GROMACS .gro file of C-alpha atoms in nm:
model
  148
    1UNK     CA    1  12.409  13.074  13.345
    2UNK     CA    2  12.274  12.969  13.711
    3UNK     CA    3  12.296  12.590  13.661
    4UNK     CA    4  12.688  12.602  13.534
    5UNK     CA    5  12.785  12.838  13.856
    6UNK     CA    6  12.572  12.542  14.077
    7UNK     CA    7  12.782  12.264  13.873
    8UNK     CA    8  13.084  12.455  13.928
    9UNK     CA    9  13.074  12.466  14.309
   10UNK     CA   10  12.933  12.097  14.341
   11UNK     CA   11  13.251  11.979  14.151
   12UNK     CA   12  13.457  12.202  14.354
   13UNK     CA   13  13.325  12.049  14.700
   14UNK     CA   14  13.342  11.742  14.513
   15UNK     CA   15  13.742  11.771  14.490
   16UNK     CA   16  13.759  11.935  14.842
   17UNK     CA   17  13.600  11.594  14.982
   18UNK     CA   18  13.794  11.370  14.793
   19UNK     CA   19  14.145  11.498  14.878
   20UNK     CA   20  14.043  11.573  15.244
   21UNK     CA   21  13.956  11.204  15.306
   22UNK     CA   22  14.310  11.119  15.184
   23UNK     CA   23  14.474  11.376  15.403
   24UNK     CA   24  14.299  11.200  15.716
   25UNK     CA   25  14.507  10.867  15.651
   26UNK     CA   26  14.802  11.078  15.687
   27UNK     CA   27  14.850  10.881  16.004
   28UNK     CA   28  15.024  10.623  15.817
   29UNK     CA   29  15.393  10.749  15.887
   30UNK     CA   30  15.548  10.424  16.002
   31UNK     CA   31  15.880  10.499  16.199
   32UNK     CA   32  16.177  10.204  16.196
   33UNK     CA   33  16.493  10.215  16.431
   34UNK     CA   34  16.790  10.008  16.307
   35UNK     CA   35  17.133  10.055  16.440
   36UNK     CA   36  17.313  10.071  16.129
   37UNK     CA   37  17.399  10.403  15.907
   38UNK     CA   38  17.211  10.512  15.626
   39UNK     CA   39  17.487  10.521  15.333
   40UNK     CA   40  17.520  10.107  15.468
   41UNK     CA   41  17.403   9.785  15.226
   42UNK     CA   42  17.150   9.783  15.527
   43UNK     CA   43  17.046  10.112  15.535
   44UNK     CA   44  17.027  10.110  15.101
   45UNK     CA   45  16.814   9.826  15.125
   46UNK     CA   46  16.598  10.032  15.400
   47UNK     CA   47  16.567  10.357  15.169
   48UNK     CA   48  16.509  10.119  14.840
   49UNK     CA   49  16.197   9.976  15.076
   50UNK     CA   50  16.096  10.309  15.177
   51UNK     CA   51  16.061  10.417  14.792
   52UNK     CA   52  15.852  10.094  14.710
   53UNK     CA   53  15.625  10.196  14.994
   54UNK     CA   54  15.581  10.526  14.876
   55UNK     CA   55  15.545  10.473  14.508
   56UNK     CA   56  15.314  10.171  14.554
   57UNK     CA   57  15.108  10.411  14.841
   58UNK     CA   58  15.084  10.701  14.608
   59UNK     CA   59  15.259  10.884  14.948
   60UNK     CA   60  14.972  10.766  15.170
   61UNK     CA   61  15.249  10.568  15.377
   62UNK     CA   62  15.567  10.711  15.467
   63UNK     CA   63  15.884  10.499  15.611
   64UNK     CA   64  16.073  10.721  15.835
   65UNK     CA   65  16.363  10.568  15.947
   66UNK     CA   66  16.605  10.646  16.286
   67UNK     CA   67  16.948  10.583  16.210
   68UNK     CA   68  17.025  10.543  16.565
   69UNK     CA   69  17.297  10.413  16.789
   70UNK     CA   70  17.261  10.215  17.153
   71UNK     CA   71  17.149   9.868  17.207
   72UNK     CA   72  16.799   9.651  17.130
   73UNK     CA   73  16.668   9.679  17.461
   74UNK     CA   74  16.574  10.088  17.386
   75UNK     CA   75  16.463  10.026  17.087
   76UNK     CA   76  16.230   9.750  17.208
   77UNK     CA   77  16.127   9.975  17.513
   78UNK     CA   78  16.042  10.284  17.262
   79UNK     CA   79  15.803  10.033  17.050
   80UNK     CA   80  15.672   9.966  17.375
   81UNK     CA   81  15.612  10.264  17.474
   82UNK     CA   82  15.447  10.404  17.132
   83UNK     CA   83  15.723  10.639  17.022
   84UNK     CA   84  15.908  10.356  16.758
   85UNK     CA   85  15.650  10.147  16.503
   86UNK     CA   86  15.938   9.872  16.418
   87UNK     CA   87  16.277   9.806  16.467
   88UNK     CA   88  16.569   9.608  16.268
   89UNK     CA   89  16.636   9.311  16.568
   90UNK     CA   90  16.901   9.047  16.554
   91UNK     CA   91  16.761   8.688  16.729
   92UNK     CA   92  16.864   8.809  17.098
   93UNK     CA   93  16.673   9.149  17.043
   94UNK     CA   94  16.357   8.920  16.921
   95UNK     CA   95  16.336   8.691  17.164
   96UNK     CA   96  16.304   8.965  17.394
   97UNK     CA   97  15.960   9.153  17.218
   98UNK     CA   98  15.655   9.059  17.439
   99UNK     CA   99  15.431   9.270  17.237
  100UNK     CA  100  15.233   9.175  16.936
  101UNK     CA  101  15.432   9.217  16.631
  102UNK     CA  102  15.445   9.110  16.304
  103UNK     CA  103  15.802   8.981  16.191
  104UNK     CA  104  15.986   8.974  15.891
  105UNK     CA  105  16.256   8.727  15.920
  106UNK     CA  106  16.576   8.779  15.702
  107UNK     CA  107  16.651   8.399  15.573
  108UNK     CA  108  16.964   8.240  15.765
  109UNK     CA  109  17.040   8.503  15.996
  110UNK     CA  110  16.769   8.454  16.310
  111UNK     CA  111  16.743   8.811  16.247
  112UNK     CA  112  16.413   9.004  16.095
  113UNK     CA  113  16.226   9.356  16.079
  114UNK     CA  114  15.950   9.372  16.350
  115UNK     CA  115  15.645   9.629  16.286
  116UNK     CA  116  15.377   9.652  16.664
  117UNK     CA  117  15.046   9.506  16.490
  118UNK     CA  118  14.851   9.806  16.683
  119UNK     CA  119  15.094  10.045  16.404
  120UNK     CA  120  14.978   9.820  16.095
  121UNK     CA  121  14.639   9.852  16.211
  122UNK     CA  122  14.595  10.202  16.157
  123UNK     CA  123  14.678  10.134  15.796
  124UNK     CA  124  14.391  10.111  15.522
  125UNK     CA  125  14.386   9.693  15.424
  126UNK     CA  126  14.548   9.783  15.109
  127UNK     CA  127  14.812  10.000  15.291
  128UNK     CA  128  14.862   9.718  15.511
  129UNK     CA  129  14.930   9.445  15.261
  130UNK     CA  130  15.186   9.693  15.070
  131UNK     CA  131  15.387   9.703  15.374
  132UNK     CA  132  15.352   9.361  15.463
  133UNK     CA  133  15.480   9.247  15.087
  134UNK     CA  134  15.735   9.493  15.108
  135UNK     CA  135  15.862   9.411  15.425
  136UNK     CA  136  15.914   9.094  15.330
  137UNK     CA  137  16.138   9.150  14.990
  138UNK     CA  138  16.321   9.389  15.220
  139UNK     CA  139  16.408   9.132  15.466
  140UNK     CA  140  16.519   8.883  15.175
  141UNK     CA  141  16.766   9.147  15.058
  142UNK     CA  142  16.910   9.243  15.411
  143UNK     CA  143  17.051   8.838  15.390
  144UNK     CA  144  17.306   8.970  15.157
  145UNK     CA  145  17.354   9.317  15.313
  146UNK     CA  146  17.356   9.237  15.684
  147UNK     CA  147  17.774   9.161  15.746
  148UNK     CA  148  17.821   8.807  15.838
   0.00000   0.00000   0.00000
């Protein structure tokens, strides 16, 4: 009767809140220029981190990479100006980063990942350590991938 109808609709708002709250982290696209292709050992070892991310997420954090081509200095001017969350930088193009980051060095090449701290921070806590753990298995398997 009545009451089954009223439980019906409660657990029906019930779902409607609980998968609208997830939508509205749906900020968490994190977007990663490196200046190698994607069918490289670099770029493999960026779509193997990618899948981590999102299996260990549940989808809540997305790794969209730019397979680009030019130098460093754009891709440390388009983190700076908001457009890029991270960038693949060898030691020249880290040395020149003035903004807060967090880095991922890759061991013995002066290299490492770099993600703005102002992208990580609109992560969840738990999003945040994902990526940060990930990040940094992904930069100890770009030491074998990156050509010496």
């Amino acid at each position: 009767g009545m009451r089954f109808i009223i439980s019906a609709v409660m657990a029906a708002f019930a779902f409607i809140v609980s998968t609208s709250s997830i939508s509205a982290q749906e900020s968490g696209v994190i977007k990663i220029a490196l200046l190698y292709p994607a069918d490289s050992g670099v770029g493999r070892v960026f779509q193997v981190w990618a899948r981590a991310v999102d299996s260990r997420t549940n989808g809540a954090v997305q790794l969209d990479f730019d397979w680009t081509s030019g130098d460093e200095g754009s891709l440390i001017q388009r983190m700076k100006d908001g457009s890029l969350d991270g960038a693949l930088l060898t030691s020249s193009g880290l040395s020149k980063v003035s903004q807060p980051v967090h880095r991922f060095e890759i061991p013995g090449s002066g290299g490492g990942i770099v993600i703005s701290s102002k992208s990580l921070e609109k992560l969840s806590k738990e999003q945040q350590a994902v990526l940060v753990e990930t990040a940094n298995v992904a930069a100890k398997n770009l030491t074998r991938a990156l050509p010496h």
